[in-house]
Tab-separated table of C-alpha atoms and ligand atoms in Angstrom:
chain	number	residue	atom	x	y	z
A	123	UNK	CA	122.905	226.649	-197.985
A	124	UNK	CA	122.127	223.797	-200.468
A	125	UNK	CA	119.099	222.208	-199.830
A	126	UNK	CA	116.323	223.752	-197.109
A	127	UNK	CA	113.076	221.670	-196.318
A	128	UNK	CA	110.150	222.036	-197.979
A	129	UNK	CA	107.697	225.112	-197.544
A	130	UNK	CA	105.572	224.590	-194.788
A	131	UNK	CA	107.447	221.419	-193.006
A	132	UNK	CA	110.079	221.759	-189.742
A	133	UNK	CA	112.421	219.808	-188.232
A	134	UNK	CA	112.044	218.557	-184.644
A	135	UNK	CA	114.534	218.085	-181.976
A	136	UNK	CA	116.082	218.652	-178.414
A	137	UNK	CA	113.152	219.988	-175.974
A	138	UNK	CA	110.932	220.553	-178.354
A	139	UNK	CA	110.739	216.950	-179.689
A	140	UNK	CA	110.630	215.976	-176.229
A	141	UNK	CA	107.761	217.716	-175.458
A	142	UNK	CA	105.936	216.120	-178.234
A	143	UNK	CA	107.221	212.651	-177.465
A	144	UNK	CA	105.917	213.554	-173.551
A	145	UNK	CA	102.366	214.622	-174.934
A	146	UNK	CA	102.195	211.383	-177.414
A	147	UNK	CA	103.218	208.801	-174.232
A	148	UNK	CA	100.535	210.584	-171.684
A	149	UNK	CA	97.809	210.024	-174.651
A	150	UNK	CA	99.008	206.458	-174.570
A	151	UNK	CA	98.421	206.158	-171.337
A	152	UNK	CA	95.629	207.927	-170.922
A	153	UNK	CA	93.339	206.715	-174.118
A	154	UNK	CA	94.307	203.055	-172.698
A	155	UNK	CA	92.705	203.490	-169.417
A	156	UNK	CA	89.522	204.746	-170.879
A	157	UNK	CA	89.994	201.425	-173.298
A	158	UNK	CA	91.193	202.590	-176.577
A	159	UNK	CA	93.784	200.874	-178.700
A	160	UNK	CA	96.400	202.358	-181.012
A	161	UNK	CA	95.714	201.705	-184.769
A	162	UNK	CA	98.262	203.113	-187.460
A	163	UNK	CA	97.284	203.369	-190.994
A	164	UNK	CA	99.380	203.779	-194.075
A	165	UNK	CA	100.721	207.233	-194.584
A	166	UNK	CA	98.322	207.009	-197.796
A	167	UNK	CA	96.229	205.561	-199.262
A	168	UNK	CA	93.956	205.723	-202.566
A	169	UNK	CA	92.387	208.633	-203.098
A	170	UNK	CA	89.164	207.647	-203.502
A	171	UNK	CA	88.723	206.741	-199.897
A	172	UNK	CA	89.121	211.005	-199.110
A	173	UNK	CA	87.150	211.768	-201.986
A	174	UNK	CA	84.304	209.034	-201.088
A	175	UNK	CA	83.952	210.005	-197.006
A	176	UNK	CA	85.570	213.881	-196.931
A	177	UNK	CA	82.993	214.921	-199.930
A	178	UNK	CA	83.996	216.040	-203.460
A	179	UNK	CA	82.950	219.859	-202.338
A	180	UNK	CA	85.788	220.495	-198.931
A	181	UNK	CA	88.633	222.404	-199.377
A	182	UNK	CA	91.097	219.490	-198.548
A	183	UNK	CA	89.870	217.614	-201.517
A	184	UNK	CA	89.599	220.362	-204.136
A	185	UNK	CA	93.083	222.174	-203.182
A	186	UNK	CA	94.632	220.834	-200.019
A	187	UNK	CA	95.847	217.240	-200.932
A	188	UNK	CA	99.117	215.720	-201.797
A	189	UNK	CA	98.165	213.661	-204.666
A	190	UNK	CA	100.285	211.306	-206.694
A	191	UNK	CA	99.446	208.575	-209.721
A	192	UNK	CA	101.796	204.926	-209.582
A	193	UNK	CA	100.376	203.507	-212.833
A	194	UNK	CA	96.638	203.923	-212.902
A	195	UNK	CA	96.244	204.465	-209.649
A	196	UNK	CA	95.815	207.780	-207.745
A	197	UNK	CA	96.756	208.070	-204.415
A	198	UNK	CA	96.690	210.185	-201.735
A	199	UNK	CA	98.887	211.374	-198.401
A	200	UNK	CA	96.458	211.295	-195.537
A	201	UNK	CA	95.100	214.347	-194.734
A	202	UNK	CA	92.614	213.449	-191.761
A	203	UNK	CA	92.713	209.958	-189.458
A	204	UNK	CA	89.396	208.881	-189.510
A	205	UNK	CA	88.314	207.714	-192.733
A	206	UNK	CA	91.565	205.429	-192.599
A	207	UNK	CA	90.616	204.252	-189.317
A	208	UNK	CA	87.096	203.315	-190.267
A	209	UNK	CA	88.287	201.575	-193.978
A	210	UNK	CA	90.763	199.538	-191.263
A	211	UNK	CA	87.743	198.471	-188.931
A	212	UNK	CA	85.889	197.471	-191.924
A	213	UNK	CA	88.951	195.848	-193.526
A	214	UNK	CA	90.318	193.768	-190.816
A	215	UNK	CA	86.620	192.827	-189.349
A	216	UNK	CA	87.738	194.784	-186.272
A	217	UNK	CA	84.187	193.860	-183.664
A	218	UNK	CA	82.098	196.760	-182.746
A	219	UNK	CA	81.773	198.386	-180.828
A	220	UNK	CA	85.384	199.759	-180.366
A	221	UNK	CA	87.788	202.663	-179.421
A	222	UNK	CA	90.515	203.615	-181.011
A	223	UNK	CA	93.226	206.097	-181.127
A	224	UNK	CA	95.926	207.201	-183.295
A	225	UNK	CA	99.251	209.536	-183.035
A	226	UNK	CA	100.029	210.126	-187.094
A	227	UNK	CA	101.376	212.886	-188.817
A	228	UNK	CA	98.603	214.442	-191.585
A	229	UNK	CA	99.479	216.200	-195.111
A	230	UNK	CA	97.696	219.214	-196.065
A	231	UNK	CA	99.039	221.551	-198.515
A	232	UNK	CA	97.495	224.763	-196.884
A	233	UNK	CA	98.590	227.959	-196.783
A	234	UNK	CA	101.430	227.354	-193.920
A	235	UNK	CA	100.938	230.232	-190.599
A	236	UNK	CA	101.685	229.731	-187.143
A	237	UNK	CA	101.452	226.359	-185.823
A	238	UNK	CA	100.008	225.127	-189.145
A	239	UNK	CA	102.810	223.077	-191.466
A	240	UNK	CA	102.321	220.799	-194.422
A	241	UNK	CA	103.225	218.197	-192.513
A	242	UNK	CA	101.576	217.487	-189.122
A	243	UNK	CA	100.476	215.235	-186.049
A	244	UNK	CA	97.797	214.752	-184.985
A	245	UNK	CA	96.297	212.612	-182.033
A	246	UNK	CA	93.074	211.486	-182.407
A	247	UNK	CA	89.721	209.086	-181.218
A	248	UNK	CA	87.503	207.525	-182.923
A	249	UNK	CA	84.381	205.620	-181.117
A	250	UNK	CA	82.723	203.384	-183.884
A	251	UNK	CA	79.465	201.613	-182.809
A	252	UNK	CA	78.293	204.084	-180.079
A	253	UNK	CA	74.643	206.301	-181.050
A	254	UNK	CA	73.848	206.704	-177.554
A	255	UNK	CA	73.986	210.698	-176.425
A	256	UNK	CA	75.945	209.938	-173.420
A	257	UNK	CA	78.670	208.927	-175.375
A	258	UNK	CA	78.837	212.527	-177.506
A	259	UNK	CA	79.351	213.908	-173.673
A	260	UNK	CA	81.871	211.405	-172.691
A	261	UNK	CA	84.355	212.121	-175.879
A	262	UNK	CA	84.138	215.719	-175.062
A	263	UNK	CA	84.579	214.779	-171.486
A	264	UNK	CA	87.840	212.815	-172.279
A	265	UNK	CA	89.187	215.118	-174.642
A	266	UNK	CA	89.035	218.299	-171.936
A	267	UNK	CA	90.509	215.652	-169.187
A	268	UNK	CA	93.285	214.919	-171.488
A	269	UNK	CA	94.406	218.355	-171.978
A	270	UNK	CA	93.847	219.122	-168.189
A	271	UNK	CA	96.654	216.048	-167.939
A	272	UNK	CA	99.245	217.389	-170.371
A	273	UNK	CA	98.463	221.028	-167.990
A	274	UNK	CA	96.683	222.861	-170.805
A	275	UNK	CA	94.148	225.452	-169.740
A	276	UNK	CA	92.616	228.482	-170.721
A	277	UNK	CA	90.897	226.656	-173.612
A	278	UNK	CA	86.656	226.744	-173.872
A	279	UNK	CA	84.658	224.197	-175.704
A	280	UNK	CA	81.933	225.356	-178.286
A	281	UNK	CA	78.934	222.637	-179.265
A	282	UNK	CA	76.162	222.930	-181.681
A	283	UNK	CA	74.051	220.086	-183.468
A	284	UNK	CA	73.968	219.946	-187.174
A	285	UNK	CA	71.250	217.544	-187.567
A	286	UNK	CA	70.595	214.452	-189.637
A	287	UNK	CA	70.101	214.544	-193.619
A	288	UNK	CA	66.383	214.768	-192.735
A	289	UNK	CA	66.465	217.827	-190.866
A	290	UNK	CA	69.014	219.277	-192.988
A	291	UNK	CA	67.533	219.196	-196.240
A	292	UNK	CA	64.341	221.099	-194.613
A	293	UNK	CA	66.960	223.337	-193.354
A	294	UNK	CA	68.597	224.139	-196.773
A	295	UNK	CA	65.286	225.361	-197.850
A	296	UNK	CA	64.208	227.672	-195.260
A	297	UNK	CA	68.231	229.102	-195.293
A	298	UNK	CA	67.878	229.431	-199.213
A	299	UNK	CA	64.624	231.087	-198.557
A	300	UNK	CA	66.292	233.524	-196.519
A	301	UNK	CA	69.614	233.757	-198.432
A	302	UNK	CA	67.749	234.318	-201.919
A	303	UNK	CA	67.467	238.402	-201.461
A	304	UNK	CA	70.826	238.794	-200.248
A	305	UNK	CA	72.857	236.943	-202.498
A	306	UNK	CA	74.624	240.211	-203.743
A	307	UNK	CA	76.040	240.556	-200.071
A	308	UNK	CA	77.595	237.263	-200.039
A	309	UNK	CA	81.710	236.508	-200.783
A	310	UNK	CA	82.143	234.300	-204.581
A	311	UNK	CA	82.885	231.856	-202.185
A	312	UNK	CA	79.801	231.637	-199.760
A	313	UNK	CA	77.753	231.943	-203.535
A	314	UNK	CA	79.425	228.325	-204.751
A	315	UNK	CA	79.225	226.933	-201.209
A	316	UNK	CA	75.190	227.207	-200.765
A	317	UNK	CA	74.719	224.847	-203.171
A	318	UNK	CA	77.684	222.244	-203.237
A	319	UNK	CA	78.098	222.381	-199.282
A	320	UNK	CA	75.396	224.922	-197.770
A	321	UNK	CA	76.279	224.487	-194.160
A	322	UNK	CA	79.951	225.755	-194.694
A	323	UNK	CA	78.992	229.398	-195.282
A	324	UNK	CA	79.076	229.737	-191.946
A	325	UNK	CA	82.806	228.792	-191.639
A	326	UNK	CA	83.262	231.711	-193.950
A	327	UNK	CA	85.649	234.292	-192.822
A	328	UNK	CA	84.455	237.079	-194.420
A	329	UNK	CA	82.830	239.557	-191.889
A	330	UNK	CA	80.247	240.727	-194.363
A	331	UNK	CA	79.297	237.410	-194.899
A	332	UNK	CA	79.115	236.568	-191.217
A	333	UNK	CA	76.891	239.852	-190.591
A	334	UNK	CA	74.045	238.010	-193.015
A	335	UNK	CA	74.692	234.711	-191.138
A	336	UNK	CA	73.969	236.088	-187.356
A	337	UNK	CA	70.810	236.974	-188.421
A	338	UNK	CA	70.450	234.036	-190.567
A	339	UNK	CA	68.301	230.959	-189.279
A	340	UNK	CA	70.699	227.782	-187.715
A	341	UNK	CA	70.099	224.699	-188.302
A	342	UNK	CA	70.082	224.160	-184.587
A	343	UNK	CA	66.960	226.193	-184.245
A	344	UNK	CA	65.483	223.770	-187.129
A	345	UNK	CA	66.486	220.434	-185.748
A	346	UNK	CA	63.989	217.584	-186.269
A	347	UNK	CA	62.452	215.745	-182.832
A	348	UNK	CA	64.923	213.101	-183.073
A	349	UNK	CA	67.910	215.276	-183.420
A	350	UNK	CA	66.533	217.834	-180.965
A	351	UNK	CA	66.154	215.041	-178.276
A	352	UNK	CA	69.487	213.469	-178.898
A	353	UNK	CA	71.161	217.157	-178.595
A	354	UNK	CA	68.794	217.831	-175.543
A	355	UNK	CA	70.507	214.671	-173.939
A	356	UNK	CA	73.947	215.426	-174.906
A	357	UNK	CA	73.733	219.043	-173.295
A	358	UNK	CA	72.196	216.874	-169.812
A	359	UNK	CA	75.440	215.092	-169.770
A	360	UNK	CA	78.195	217.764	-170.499
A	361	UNK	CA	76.429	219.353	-167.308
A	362	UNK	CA	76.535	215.921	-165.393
A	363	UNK	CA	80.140	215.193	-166.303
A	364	UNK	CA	80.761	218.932	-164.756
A	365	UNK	CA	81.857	220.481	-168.409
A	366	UNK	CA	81.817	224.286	-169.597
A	367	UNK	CA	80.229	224.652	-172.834
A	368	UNK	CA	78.883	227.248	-175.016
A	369	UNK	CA	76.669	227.230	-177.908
A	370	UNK	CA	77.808	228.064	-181.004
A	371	UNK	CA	74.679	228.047	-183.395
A	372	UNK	CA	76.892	228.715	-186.327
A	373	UNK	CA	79.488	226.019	-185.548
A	374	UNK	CA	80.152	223.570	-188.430
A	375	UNK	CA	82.413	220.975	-189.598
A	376	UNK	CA	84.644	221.100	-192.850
A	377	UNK	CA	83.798	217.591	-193.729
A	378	UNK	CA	80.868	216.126	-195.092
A	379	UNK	CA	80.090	213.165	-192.980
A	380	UNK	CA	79.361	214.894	-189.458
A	381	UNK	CA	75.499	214.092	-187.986
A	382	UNK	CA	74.320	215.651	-184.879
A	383	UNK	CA	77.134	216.449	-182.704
A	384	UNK	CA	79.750	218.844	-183.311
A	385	UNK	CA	82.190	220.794	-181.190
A	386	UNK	CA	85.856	222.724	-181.049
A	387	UNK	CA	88.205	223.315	-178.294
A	388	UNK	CA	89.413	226.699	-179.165
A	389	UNK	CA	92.111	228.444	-177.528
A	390	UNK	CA	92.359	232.170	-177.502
A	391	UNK	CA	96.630	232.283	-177.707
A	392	UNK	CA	95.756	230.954	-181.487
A	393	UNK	CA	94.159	234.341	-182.998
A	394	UNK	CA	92.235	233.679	-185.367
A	395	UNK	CA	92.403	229.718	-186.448
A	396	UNK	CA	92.042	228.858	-182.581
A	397	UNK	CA	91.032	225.703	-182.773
A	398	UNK	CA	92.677	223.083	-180.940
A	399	UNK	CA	90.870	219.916	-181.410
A	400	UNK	CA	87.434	219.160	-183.371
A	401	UNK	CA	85.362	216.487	-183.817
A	402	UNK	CA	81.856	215.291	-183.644
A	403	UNK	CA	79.494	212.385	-184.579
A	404	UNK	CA	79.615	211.025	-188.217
A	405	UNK	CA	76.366	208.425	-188.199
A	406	UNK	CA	77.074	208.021	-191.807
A	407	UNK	CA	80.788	207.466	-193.042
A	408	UNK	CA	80.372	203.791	-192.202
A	409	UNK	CA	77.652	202.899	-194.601
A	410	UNK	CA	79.190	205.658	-197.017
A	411	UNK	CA	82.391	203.377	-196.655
A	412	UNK	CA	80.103	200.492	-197.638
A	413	UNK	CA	79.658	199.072	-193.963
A	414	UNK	CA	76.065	198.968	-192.557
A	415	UNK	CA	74.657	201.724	-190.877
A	416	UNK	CA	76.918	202.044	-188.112
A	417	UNK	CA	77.016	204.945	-185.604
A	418	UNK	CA	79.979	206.645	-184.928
A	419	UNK	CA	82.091	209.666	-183.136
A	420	UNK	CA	85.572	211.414	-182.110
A	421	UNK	CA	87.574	214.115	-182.538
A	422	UNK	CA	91.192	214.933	-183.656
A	423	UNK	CA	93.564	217.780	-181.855
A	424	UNK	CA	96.804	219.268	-183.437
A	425	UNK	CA	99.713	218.989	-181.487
A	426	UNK	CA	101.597	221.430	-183.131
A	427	UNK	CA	99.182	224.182	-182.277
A	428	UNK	CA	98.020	222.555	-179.085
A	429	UNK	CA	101.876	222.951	-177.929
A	430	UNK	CA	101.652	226.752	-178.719
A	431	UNK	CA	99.162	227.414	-176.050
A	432	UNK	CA	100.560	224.994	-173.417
A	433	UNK	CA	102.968	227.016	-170.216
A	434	UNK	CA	106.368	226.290	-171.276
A	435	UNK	CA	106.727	224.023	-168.262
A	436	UNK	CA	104.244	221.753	-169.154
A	437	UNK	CA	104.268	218.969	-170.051
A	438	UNK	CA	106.918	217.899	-167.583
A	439	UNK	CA	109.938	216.955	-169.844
A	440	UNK	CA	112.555	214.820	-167.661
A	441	UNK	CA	116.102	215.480	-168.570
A	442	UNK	CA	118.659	212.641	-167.507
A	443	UNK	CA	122.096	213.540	-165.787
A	444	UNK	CA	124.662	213.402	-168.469
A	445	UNK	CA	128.151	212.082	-167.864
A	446	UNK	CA	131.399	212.069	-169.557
A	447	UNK	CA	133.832	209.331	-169.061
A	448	UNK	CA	137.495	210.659	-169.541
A	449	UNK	CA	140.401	208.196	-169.425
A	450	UNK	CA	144.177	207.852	-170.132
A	451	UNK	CA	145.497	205.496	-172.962
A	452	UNK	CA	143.496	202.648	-174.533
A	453	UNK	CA	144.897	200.152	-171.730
A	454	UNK	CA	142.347	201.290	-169.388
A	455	UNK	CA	139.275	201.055	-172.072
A	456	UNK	CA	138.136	197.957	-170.361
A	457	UNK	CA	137.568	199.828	-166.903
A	458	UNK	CA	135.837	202.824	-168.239
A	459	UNK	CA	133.404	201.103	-169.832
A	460	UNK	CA	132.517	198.840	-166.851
A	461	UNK	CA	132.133	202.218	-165.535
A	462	UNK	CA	129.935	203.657	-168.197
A	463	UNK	CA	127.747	200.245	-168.081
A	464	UNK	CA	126.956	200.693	-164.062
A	465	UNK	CA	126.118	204.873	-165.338
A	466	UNK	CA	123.530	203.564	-167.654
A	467	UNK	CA	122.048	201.092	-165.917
A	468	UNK	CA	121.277	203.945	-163.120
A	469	UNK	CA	119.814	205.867	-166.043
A	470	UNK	CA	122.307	208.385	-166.287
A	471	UNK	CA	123.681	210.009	-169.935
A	472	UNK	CA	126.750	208.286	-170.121
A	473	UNK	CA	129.359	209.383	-173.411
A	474	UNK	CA	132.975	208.194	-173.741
A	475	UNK	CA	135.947	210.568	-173.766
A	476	UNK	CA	138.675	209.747	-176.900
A	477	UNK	CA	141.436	207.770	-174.650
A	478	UNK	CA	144.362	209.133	-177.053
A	479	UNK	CA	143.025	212.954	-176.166
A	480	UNK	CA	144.979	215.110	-173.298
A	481	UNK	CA	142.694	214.889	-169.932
A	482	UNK	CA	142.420	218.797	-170.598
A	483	UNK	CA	141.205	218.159	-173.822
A	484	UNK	CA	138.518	215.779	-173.052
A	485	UNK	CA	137.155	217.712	-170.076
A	486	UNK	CA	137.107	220.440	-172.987
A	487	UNK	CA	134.768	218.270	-175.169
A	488	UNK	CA	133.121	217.348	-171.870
A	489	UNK	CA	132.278	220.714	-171.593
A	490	UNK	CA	131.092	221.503	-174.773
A	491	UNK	CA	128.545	218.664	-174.298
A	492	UNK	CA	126.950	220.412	-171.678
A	493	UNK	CA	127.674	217.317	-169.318
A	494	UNK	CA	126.798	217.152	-165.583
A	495	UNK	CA	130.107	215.255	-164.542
A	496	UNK	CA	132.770	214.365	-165.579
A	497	UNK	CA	134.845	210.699	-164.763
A	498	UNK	CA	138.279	210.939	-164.989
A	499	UNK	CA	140.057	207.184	-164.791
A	500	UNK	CA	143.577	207.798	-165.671
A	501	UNK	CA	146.410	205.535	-164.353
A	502	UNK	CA	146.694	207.265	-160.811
A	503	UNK	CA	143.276	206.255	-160.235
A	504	UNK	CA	143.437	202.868	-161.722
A	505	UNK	CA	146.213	202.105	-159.226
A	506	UNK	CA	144.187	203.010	-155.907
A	507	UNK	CA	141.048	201.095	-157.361
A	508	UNK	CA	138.662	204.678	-157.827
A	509	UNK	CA	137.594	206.770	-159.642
A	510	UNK	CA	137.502	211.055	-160.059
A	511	UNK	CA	134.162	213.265	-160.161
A	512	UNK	CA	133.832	216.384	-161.415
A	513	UNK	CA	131.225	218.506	-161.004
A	514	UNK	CA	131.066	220.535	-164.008
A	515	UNK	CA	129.162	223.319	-162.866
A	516	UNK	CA	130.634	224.188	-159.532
A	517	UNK	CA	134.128	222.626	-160.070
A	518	UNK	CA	133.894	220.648	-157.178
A	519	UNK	CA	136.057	217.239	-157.543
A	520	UNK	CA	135.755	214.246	-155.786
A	521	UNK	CA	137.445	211.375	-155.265
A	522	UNK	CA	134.751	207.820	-154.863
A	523	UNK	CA	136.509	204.076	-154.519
A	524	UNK	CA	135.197	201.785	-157.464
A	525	UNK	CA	133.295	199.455	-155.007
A	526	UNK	CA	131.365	202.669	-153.775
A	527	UNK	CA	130.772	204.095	-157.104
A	528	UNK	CA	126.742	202.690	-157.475
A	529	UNK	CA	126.243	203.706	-153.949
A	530	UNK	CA	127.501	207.196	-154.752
A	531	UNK	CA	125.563	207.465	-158.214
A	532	UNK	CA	122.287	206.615	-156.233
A	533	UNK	CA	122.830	209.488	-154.195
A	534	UNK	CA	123.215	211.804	-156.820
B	840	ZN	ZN1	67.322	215.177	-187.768
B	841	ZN	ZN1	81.553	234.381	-197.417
């Protein structure tokens, strides 16, 4: 072989494509009727954008971009949706407040494992002008009723509150405090994080680590009034929209900009990186994106590893009837395609047989195809105005007059 694709990409086709495309058109539909938009973004942008809203200190800035210089200028391949999203709405003047969603592929140069490539989609929301609790409740809300419609199940939702800047620098403290005496416990990595981004430790994978952090104190449990109220509310509402949550005192996000609300959809078919779709509410990427103090939410969900845990039969893929059109000399070219026409306009597969080719070596090709029928229009059949059907898989053949033949095709 010559050339392969690059480490960690794939190429997508025949049901599996499908089954992307089917997921991408039901979160059209779906996203619309709650009133959310589509917005695409370019595929990058400059870099400073990630660097300015994702924070200097998260993994997908210091190792996980796809960076590139044109001049003086450094860009970057998106790696997340929502900081493009939110330099758009402040870009184009887009009024607030509004919902929007996007279906783009994302570009992280991570380690590639199951369901996790270089290259990636990812369908996501974004609410931008929303503070009020109920709304945290309703994004989780929509994002389990999505799944439900694309027949996903077996997935559980984990929420926590990581608190405003307030709370959280009174927090850092009292963590340090307890931190300080085991520091010799803790991975190199936990060590750096406490003081560039202290509420990661606890994504930390290292079990030794995450022994010191059960026992640790959560921000949750340190939450000022405000924050404590607005998580108090959000809890009310998952349990008036009917949702199934846990706590999950040590959940966090990877980024820097998330306020309050956080939460996963994590699905057990996934081992160890089970998440399906995060997200939570980032009060202050707007005003870190130079907009005024803006509220905000939404989360983002990975197809590719959303697929993984989805029954094979779901979502419903439709496959159209394929036909071949076989036919004797180029004289009767004109007919066949009349024929083919009236096939495609009742939504059927239709693909033309070579008219120089043997009739046995066109139903040959037809077979190879994989077609459902087969249309044989040679001269014989020309003469008594009709047309032959063959049914590929049992054999059967038919003969239908022309003037019958969109009568017979709606029967099919
Ligand atoms: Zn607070
Ligand atoms: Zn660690």
């Amino acid at each position: 072989m010559l050339y392969q694709k690059p480490k960690g990409t794939r190429d997508t086709f025949g049901k599996e494509l499908k089954r992307i495309e089917a997921v991408c058109r039901t979160a059209r539909s779906f996203f619309e009727k709650n009133g959310y938009q589509e917005i695409q973004t370019p595929t990058f942008e400059y870099a400073d954008l990630f660097i300015r809203s994702i924070g200097e200190h998260t993994d997908i800035v210091e190792k996980e971009n796809y960076t590139f210089k044109i001049g003086k200028r450094v860009y970057m391949l998106r790696p997340e949706g929502t900081a493009p999203v939110l330099r758009a709405i402040i870009e184009n003047k887009i009024p607030l407040p509004c919902r929007l969603l996007y279906i783009e592929p994302m570009y992280r140069k991570e380690r590639p494992q199951k369901g996790r490539y270089r290259e990636f989609l990812q369908i996501g929301i974004e609410l931008i002008g929303e503070g009020e609790p109920m709304y945290d409740a309703e994004i989780i809300e929509q994002g389990k009723r999505f799944l439900e419609s694309i027949g996903a199940d077996g997935f559980t939702i984990e929420v926590n509150s990581i608190g405003c800047p307030n709370c959280r620098s009174l927090y850092k403290e009292t963590l340090k405090d307890f931190l300080k005496p085991r520091t010799n416990k803790l991975c190199p990595n936990c060590i750096v994080r406490v003081d560039k981004n202290f509420l990661r430790i606890f994504d930390c994978k290292e079990e030794k680590c995450q022994k010191i952090y059960d026992a640790a104190p959560k921000i949750t449990e340190n939450l000022c009034d405000n924050c404590a109220q607005h998580y108090a509310t959000v809890k009310g509402f998952l349990g008036k929209f009917g949702i199934k949550y846990t706590e999950n005192k040590k959940l966090v996000r990877g980024l820097d900009y998330y306020t309050r609300t956080v939460f996963e959809f994590k699905h057990h078919l996934l081992g160890a990186q089970n998440t399906i779709l995060a997200g939570g509410r980032y009060d202050l990427l707007m005003k870190e994106l130079g907009d005024e103090d803006t509220p905000a939410l939404g989360w983002a969900m990975g197809v590719d590893r959303m697929l993984i845990t989805l029954p094979a039969e779901h979502p419903r893929v439709t496959e159209r009837k394929k036909f071949f059109v076989a036919t004797i000399g180029e004289g009767l070219i004109t007919e066949t395609t009349k024929l083919r026409n009236i096939l495609q306009e009742n939504n059927y597969v239709c693909i033309m047989g070579n008219p120089k080719d043997s009739i046995k070596r066109q139903l040959k090709k037809a077979n190879r195809l994989h077609v459902d029928h087969t249309i044989i229009y040679g001269e014989d059949e020309a003469r008594l105005k009709m047309c032959s059907i063959k049914n590929m898989e049992s054999g059967k053949q038919e003969q239908i007059a022309l003037i019958d033949f969109s009568d017979f095709l709606k029967k099919l």
